[in-house]
C-alpha cells in the first residue's frame, strides 16, 4: 500500500458560489485546500472515495460535508476538537 494517494482537505465554507466541478449555482459551497469551491454532493459522490469502517464502505452525505465545512470555517482546530469532536484528520479525504 502506497501513502502517496491524492487527498482533498476541507478548509472552509462559502455560500452563493458556483461549483468548480459541475458549474451549478451553490447555496452551500465547500472550500478545498487547493482553492476550489465545490458543492457538497459533488464532493461526496464524485470527487472522493467512500470511507470504510469495519470492512464496509460508507459516505458522510451532503449534510455531513456541509457540517464539516462550517466547522472548518468558523472554529480553530482546537475548538473543533473540544466542541464537536472533529479532528483535523477527519477533514481530509481520498480523491477518487
PDB file of C-alpha atoms in Angstrom, residues 11 17 25 37 45 49 53 61 75 93:
ATOM      1  CA  UNK A  11     -10.698  24.245   4.657  1.00  0.00           C
ATOM      2  CA  UNK A  17     -20.840  30.370  -5.251  1.00  0.00           C
ATOM      3  CA  UNK A  25     -25.003  27.682  -8.545  1.00  0.00           C
ATOM      4  CA  UNK A  37     -15.147  25.664  -4.241  1.00  0.00           C
ATOM      5  CA  UNK A  45     -20.168  11.444  -4.647  1.00  0.00           C
ATOM      6  CA  UNK A  49     -13.760   7.691  -2.397  1.00  0.00           C
ATOM      7  CA  UNK A  53     -15.278   1.207   8.794  1.00  0.00           C
ATOM      8  CA  UNK A  61     -23.721  12.554   2.962  1.00  0.00           C
ATOM      9  CA  UNK A  75     -13.686  27.202  14.534  1.00  0.00           C
ATOM     10  CA  UNK A  93     -10.485  12.605   2.192  1.00  0.00           C
TER      11      UNK A  93
END
